[in-house]
XYZ file of C-alpha atoms in Angstrom:
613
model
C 45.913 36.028 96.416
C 42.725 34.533 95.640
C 41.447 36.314 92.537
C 37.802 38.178 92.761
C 35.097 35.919 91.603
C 33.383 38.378 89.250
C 31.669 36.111 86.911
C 29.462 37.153 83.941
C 26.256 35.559 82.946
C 28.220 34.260 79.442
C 31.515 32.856 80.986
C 28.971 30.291 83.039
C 27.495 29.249 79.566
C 24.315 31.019 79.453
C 22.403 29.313 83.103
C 19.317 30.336 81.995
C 20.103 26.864 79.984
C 20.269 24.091 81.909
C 20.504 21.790 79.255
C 23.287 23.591 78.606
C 24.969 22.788 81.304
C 27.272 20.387 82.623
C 24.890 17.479 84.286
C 25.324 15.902 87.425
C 25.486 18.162 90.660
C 21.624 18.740 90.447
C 19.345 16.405 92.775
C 17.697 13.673 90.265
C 14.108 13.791 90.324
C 12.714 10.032 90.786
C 9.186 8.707 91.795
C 8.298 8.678 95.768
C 8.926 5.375 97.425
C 5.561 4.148 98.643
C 7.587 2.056 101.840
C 10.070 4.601 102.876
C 9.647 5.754 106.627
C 10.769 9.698 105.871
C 10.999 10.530 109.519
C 12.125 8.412 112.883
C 11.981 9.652 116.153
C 15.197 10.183 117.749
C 15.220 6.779 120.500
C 17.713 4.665 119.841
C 19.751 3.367 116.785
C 18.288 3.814 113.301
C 17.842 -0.043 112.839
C 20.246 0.055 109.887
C 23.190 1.286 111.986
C 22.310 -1.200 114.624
C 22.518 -4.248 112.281
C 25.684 -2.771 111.140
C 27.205 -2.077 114.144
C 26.512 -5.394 115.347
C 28.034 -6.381 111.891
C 31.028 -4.945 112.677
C 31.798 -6.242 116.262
C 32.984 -9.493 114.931
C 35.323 -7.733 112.921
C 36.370 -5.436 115.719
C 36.787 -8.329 118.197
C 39.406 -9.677 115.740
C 41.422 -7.026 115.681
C 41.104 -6.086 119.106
C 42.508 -9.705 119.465
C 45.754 -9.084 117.091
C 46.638 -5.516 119.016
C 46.630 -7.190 122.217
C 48.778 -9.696 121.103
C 51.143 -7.685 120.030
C 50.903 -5.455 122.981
C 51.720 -8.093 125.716
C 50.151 -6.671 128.361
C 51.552 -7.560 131.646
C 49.152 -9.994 133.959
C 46.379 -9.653 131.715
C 44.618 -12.961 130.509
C 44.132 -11.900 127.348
C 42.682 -15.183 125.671
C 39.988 -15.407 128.791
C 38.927 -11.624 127.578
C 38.427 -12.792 123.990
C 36.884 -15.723 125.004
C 34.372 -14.081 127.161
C 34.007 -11.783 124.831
C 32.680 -14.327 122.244
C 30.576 -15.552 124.875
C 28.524 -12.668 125.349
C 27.827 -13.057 121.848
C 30.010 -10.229 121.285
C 27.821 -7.559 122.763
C 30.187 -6.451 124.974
C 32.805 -5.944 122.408
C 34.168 -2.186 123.120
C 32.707 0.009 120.936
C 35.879 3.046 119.779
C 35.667 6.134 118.261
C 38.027 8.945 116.802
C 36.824 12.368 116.322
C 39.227 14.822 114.350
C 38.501 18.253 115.233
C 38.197 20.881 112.518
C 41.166 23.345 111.996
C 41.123 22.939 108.097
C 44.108 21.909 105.972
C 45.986 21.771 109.426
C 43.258 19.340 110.898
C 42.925 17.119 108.180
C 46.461 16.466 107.622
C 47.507 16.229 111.252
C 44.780 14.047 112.010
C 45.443 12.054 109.278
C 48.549 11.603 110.222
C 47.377 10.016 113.927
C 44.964 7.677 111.883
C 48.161 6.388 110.398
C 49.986 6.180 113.753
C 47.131 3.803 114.597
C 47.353 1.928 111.262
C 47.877 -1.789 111.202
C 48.887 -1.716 108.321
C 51.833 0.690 108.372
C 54.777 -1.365 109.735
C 56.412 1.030 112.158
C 52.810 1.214 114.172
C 53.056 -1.940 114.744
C 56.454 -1.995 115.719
C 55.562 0.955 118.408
C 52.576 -0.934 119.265
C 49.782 1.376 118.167
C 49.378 -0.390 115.029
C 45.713 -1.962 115.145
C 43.924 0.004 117.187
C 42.315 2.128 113.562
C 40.970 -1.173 112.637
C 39.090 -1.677 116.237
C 37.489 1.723 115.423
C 33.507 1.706 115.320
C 32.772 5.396 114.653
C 34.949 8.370 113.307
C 33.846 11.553 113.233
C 35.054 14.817 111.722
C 33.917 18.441 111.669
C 35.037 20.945 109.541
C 38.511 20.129 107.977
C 38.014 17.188 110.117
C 35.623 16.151 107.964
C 38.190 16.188 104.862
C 40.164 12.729 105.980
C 36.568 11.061 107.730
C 34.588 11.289 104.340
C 37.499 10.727 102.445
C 38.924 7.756 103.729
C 35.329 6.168 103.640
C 34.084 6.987 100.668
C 37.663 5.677 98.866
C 37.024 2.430 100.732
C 39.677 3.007 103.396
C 43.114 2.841 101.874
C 45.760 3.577 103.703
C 46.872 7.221 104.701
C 50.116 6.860 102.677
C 48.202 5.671 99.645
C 45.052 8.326 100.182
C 47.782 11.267 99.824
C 48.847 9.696 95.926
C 45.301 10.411 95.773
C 44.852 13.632 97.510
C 48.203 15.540 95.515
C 48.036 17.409 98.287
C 50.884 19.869 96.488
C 48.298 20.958 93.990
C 46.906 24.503 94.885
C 42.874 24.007 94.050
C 41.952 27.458 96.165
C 43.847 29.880 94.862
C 44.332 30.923 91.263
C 43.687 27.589 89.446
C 44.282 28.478 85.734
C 42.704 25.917 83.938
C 39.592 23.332 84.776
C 41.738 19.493 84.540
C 41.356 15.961 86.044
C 42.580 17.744 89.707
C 41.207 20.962 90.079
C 39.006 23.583 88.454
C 38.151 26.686 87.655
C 35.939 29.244 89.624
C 33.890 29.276 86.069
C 33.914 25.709 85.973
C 32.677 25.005 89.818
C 29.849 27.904 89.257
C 28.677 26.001 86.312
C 28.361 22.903 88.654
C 26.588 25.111 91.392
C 24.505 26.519 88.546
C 22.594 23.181 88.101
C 21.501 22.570 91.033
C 20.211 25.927 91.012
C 18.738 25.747 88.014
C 16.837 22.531 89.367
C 15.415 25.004 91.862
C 17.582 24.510 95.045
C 19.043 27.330 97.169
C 22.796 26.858 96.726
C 25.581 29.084 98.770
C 29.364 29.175 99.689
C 29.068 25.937 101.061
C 28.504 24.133 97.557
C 31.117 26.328 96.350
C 33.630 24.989 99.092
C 32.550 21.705 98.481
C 33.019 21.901 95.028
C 36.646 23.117 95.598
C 37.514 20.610 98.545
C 35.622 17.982 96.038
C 38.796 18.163 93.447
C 41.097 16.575 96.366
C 39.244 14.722 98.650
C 36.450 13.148 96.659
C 36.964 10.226 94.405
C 35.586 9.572 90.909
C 35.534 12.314 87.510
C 35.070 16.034 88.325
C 36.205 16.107 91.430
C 33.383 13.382 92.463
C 30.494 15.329 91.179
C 28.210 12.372 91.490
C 29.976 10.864 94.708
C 27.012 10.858 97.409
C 27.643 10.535 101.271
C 24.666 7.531 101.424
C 26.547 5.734 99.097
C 29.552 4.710 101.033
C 26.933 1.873 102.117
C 27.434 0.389 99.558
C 31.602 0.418 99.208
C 33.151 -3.555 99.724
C 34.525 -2.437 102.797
C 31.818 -0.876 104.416
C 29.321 -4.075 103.301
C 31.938 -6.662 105.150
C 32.553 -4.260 108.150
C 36.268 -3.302 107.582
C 36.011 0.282 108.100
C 34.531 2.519 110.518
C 31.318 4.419 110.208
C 31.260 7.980 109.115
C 29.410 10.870 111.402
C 29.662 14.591 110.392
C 28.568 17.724 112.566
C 26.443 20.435 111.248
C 24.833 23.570 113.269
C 21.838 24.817 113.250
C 21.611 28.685 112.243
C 18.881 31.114 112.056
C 16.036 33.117 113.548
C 16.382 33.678 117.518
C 20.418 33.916 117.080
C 22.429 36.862 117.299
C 22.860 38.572 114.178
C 25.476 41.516 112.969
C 25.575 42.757 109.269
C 22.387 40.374 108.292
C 24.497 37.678 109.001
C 23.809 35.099 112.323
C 25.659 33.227 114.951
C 24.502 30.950 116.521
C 24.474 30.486 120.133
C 26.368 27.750 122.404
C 23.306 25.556 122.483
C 21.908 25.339 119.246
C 20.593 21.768 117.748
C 23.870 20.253 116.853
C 23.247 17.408 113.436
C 24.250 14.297 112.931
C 25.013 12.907 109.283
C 25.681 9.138 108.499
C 25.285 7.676 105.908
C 22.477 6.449 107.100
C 20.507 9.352 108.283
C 20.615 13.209 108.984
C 19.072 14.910 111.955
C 19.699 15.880 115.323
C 18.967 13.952 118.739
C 17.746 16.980 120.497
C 16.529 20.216 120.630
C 14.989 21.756 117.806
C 14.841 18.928 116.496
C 14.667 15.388 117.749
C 14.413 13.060 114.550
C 16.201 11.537 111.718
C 15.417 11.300 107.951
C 17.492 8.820 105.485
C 20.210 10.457 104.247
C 19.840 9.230 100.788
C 16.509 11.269 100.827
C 17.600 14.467 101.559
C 16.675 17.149 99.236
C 13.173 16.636 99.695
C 11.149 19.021 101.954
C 8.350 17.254 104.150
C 5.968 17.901 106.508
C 4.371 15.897 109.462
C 6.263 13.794 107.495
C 5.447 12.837 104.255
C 6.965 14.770 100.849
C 5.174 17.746 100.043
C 4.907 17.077 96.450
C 4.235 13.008 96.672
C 4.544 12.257 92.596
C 8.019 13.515 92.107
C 10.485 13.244 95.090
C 14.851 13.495 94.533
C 17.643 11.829 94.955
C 21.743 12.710 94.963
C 21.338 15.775 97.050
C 23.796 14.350 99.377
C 26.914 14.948 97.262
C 30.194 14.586 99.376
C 30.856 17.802 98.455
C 28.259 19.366 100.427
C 28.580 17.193 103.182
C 32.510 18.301 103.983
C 31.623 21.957 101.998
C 28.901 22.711 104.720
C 30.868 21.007 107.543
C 33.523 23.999 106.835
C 31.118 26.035 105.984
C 32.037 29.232 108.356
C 31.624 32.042 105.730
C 29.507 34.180 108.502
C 32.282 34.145 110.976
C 35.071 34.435 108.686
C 33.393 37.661 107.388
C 32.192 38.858 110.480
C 35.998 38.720 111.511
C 37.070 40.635 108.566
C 34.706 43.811 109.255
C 35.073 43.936 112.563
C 38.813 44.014 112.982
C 38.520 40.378 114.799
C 35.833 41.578 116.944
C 32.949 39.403 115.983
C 32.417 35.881 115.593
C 35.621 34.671 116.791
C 36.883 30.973 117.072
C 39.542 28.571 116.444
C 40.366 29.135 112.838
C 41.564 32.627 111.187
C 39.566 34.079 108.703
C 40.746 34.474 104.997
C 41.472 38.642 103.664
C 38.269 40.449 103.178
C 39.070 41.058 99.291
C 38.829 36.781 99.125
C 35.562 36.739 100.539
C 33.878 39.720 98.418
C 35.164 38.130 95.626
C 33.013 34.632 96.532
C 30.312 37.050 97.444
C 30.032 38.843 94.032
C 30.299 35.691 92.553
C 26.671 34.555 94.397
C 25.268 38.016 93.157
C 26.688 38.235 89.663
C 25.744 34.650 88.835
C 22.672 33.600 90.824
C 21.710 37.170 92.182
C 22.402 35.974 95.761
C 23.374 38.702 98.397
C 25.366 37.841 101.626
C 22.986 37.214 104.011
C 21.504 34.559 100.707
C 24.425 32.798 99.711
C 26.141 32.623 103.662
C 25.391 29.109 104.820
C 24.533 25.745 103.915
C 20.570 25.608 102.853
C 18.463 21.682 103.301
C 15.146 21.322 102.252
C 13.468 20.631 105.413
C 12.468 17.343 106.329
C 11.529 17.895 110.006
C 8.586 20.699 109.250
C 5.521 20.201 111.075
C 6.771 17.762 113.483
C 5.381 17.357 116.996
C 9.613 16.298 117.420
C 10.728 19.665 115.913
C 10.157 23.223 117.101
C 11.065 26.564 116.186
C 12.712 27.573 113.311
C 12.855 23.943 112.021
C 8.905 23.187 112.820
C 7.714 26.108 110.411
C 10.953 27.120 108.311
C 10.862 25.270 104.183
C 14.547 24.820 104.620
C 17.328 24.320 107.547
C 20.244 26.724 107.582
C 23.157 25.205 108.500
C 27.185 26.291 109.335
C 30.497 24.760 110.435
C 29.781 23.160 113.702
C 32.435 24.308 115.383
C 30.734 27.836 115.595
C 28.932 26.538 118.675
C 32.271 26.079 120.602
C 32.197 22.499 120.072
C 35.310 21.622 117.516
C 35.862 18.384 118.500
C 33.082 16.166 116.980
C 32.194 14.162 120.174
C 28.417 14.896 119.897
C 27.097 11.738 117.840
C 29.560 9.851 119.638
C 28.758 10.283 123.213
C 24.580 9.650 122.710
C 23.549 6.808 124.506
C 22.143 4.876 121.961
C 25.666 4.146 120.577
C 26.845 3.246 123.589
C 30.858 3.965 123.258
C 33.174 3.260 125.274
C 36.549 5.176 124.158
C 37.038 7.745 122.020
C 40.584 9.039 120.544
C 39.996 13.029 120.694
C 42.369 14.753 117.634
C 42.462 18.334 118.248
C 44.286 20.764 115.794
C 41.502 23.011 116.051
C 44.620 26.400 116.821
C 42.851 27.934 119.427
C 45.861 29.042 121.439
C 46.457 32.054 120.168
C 48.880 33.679 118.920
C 50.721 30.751 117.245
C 48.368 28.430 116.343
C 48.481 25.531 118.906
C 46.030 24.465 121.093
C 44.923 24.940 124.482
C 42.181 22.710 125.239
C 39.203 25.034 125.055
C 36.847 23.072 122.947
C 37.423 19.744 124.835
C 36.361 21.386 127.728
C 33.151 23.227 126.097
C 31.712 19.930 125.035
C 31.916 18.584 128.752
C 30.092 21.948 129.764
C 27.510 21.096 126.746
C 27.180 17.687 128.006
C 27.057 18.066 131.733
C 24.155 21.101 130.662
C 22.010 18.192 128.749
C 23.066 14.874 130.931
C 24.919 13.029 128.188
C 27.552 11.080 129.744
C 31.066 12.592 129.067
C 34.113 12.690 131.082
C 34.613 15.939 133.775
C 37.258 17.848 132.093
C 39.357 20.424 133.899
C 39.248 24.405 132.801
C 42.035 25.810 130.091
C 44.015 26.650 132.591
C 44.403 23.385 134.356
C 44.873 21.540 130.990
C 48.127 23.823 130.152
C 49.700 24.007 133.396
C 49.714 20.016 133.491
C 50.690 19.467 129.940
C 47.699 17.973 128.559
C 48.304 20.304 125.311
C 51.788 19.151 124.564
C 51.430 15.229 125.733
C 48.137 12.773 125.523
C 45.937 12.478 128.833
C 42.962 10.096 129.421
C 39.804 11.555 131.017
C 37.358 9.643 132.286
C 39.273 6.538 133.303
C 37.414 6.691 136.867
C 33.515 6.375 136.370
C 32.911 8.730 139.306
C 34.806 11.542 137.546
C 32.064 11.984 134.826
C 28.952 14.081 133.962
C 26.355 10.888 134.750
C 28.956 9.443 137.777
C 28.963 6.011 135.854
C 30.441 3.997 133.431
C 28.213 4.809 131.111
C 30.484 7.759 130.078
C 33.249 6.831 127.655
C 37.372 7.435 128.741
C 38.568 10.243 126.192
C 42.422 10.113 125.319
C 42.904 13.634 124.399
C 45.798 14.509 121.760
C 46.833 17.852 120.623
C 49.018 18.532 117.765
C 51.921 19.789 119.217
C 55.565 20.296 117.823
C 57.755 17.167 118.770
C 59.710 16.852 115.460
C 58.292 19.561 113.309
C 56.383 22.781 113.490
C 53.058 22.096 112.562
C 50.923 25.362 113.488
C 50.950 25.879 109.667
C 48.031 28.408 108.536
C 44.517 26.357 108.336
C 43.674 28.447 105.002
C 47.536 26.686 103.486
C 45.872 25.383 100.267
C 49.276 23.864 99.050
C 51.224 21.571 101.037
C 54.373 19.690 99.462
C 54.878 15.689 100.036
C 57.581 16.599 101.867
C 56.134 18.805 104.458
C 53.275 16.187 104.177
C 56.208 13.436 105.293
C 57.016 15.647 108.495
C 53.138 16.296 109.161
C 52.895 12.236 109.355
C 56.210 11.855 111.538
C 55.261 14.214 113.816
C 51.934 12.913 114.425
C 53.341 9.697 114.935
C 55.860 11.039 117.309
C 52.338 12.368 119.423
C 50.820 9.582 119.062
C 53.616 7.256 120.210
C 55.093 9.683 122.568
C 58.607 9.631 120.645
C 58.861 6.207 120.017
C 57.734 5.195 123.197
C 61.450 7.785 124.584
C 58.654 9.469 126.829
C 58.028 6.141 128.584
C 58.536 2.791 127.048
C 54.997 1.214 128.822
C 53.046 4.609 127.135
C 51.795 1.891 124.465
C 50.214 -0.637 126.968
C 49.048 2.300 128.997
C 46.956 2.910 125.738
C 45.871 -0.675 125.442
C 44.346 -0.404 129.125
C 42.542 2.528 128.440
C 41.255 0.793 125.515
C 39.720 -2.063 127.436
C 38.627 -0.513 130.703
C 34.999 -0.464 130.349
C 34.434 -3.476 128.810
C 36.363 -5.537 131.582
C 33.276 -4.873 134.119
C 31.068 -6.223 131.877
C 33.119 -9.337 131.319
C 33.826 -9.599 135.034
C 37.502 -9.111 134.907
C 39.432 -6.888 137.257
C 42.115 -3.469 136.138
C 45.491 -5.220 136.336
C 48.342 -3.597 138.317
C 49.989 -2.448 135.156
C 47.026 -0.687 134.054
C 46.768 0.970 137.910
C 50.153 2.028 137.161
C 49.364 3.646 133.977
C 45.986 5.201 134.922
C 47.658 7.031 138.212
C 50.307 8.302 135.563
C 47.883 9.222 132.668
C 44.561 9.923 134.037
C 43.346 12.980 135.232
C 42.828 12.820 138.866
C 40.487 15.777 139.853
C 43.635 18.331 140.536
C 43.571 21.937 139.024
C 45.820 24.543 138.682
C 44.201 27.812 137.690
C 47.240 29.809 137.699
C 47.847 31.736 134.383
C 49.322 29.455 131.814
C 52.384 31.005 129.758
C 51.798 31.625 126.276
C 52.145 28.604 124.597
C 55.062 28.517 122.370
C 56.370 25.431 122.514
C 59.854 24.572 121.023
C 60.545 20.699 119.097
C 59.418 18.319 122.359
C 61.869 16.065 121.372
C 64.692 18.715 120.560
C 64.157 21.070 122.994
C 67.064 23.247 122.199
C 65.687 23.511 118.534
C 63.629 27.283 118.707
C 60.797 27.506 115.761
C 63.647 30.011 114.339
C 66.456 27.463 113.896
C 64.315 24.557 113.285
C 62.259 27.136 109.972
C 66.044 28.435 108.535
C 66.255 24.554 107.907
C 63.104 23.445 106.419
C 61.719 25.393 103.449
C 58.263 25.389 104.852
């Protein structure tokens, strides 16, 4: 059990002090740039992204080029696809995505274990033939403990998953009871003297810096637990300067004045301003607001657009820490949950005991004098004040409050993937988020909230079938495309990307583990991997040996339009197999309590008197 965090003004080293403190959390102060453009509408790519994304496509095409080699797809010319392809100047190289849903340690882990499925660089991918396609990605996107694995594996300059867990030590227990402050984890005293100053600098700080902090010590590289790590600087990593790794996006919601609100805390409602953050900029593309501000700049408040103090502006505010500490940040729900007996703000993920969370909360109040309803969410000096492309809350409000973005119903992080300006094509969906209760797999629900979101607003997105429908025909246990015909989407045209949907499921192993497991061994972290392999390949390919190709022609379908080439029969074939093709059935699903997929005779009960987690 997590111990209270009652800490006294002298165990955090006097923080009336700051010099007394240890340095690097706080925001640096550093003269104004005179040529910086602090605000951009929201039309289009930030110009930065564009260059890079157009950087990358030569990159992509080349690996796009090695996969389908190795995938051998039947009748299909691939060396007159390339070579169009290079014709068009590569601009109508397909443009992929992943997007791992939160779910927290469960999440990360899982989906970690489908970007190694995916891997080119893991042998046995490429022997099943899904090796290749992680280097074609584009964009991945994480939210919550989804955004664990996508900040991590950028901003360590994309190893490989097997090498990022020697650097995670994922068997080392940083939440709960951590003894002593070392290389790997620290203290609750030793993280509250990291909060302390950036507080002391004069920024609000809350549970999300706290979570960060905590998260930091596994995820984040460099000393303490990547205290001066920022998000902005993954631009400047090897691998993201030559265009070998995918770009980063992060969700965030928007929380505050106008939402419902129980015990002084908020929730926000289904359609609140959902935020991008790359490393390139932060800000939403509608709603509230409808601009972006560099990320490398946040920390500063403006209005109409300029710095409110012009002589001293800072930089560093955009720690990795924070970023993935207020991407989990759901400290409003989880408590909610606790006092009301699981009657208020419900979602995916289970809360952690009451007694944890008034421990974190005394913590706020003993050391900075922060109540609940003060230290709750993740606080950002607001750049969008004043705006003619902001209102409410975020045209008059000195800072932005922002949770977990799954609170909006929206746990898989399509959002920034499915604008227009970024134009993708195919998105790999990882969901893990445990919504089907009671054991902790998943039923669909959030996939099919973000095409209600997006058929609401007119962002293209494939139509996706009710809960119902997605149980009764499997789509929860075994990977389904959506989208694959253009008619069957929110904006009827191809502008929509196909989504291959994946849910963690049990096929080898039980992986419904608790989201709050803070400890996980390398060798349940070995089953984790081989059972998200065994998803992602569908058993080695035992589910159907042409499940591999039928990937590859999901993969290509909207470019081949562009290119002028026709669907092959084989990828017919696969699409009438794989696709959904506008059927329901709304009968009550049965609870879903899957045995082992590929051992159906093994019950959870036998398979758990076997493994010792």
């Amino acid at each position: 059990m997590m111990q209270p965090l009652f800490i006294s003004i002298a165990a955090v080293a006097a923080l009336s002090a700051a010099q007394e403190l240890p340095q690097g959390y706080a925001p640096i102060p550093v003269p104004c740039p005179t040529d910086l453009q602090w605000v951009r509408p929201a039309v289009g790519l930030n110009p930065a992204e564009a260059d890079w994304v157009q950087g990358r496509k030569p990159v992509v095409l080349e690996a796009l080029r090695t996969y389908l080699e190795r995938l051998e797809l039947a009748d299909f010319d691939m060396g007159e696809y390339i070579a169009r392809l290079n014709d068009s100047h590569q601009a109508h190289v397909p443009i992929i995505g992943m997007a791992i849903s939160g779910g927290g340690f469960g999440s990360a882990f899982t989906g970690t274990g489908a970007m190694r499925a995916f891997d080119g660089r893991l042998p046995a991918a490429n022997t099943q033939r899904t090796g290749g396609l992680l280097q074609t990605l584009t964009y991945l996107s994480g939210l919550s403990g989804g955004s664990w694995p996508t900040v991590s594996f950028t901003a360590h300059n994309f190893p490989t998953a097997d090498e990022i867990v020697d650097y995670w030590k994922p068997e080392i227990d940083r939440i709960y009871n951590v003894e002593n402050t070392t290389a790997d984890a620290a203290t609750e005293v030793t993280m509250f003297e990291q909060i302390a100053t950036k507080f002391e600098a004069g920024f609000d700080v809350g549970v999300s810096d706290y979570l960060g902090r905590a998260y930091a010590y596994e995820f984040i590289p460099g000393e303490e637990g990547g205290l001066n790590t920022t998000y902005s600087g993954i631009r400047q990593l090897s691998k993201f300067l030559s265009h070998e790794m995918p770009m980063p996006i992060i969700h965030l919601a928007e929380v505050g004045s106008g939402d419902l609100e129980y015990d002084g805390l908020w929730v926000p409602q289904a359609n609140r301003s959902l935020f991008d953050v790359t490393p390139f900029e932060f800000g939403a593309w509608e709603g509230s607001v409808r601009a972006f501000t560099p990320t490398e700049w946040l920390g500063n408040r403006l209005s109409n657009g300029q710095p409110v103090n012009d002589s001293v502006c800072v930089r560093g505010f955009d720690r990795d820490s924070l970023i993935i500490g207020s991407s989990a940040d759901a400290f409003n729900f989880w408590y909610l949950e606790a006092v009301s007996n699981d009657t208020l703000g419900q979602f995916a993920k289970r809360a952690v005991t009451l007694s944890d969370l008034d421990g974190i909360i005394e913590g706020f109040e003993e050391v900075f004098g922060l109540n609940l309803t003060q230290s709750a969410y993740a606080v950002y000096p607001n750049p969008f004040a004043n705006l003619s492309l902001s209102s409410g809350v975020a045209h008059t409000a000195p800072e932005l409050t922002l949770v977990d973005g799954s609170e909006t119903g929206q746990t898989i992080p399509f959002w920034g993937q499915i604008q227009p300006a970024r134009n993708v094509d195919f998105i790999f969906a990882w969901d893990d988020s445990q919504d089907a209760s009671p054991y902790s797999w998943n039923n669909g629900t959030n996939l099919y909230n973000t095409y209600r979101a997006a058929n609401a607003t007119g962002l293209p997105f494939p139509v996706i079938p009710p809960v119902n429908t997605l149980m009764n025909m499997n789509y929860t246990t075994h990977p389904a495309f959506f989208g694959c015909n253009a008619s069957r989407t929110t904006t009827g045209d191809e502008r929509a990307p196909i989504v291959m949907y994946m849910a963690n499921a049990p096929y080898s192993a039980y992986t419904n583990y608790s989201f709050t497991q803070s400890a996980t061994s390398r060798e349940q972290m070995q089953e984790i991997f081989e059972n998200s392999f065994n998803i992602v390949t569908q058993g080695n390919g035992t589910w159907d040996a042409e499940w591999a190709e039928c990937i590859g022609c999901a993969v290509v379908e909207r470019s081949l339009a562009r290119v002028g080439m026709q669907r092959t029969h084989q990828c017919t074939r696969c699409f009438e197999r794989y696709c959904w093709n506008g059927e329901l059935d709304e009968r009550t699903p049965a609870v879903m309590n899957p045995s082992l997929i590929l051992d159906p005779s093994e019950g959870f009960a036998e398979w758990n008197a076997t493994n010792p987690f």
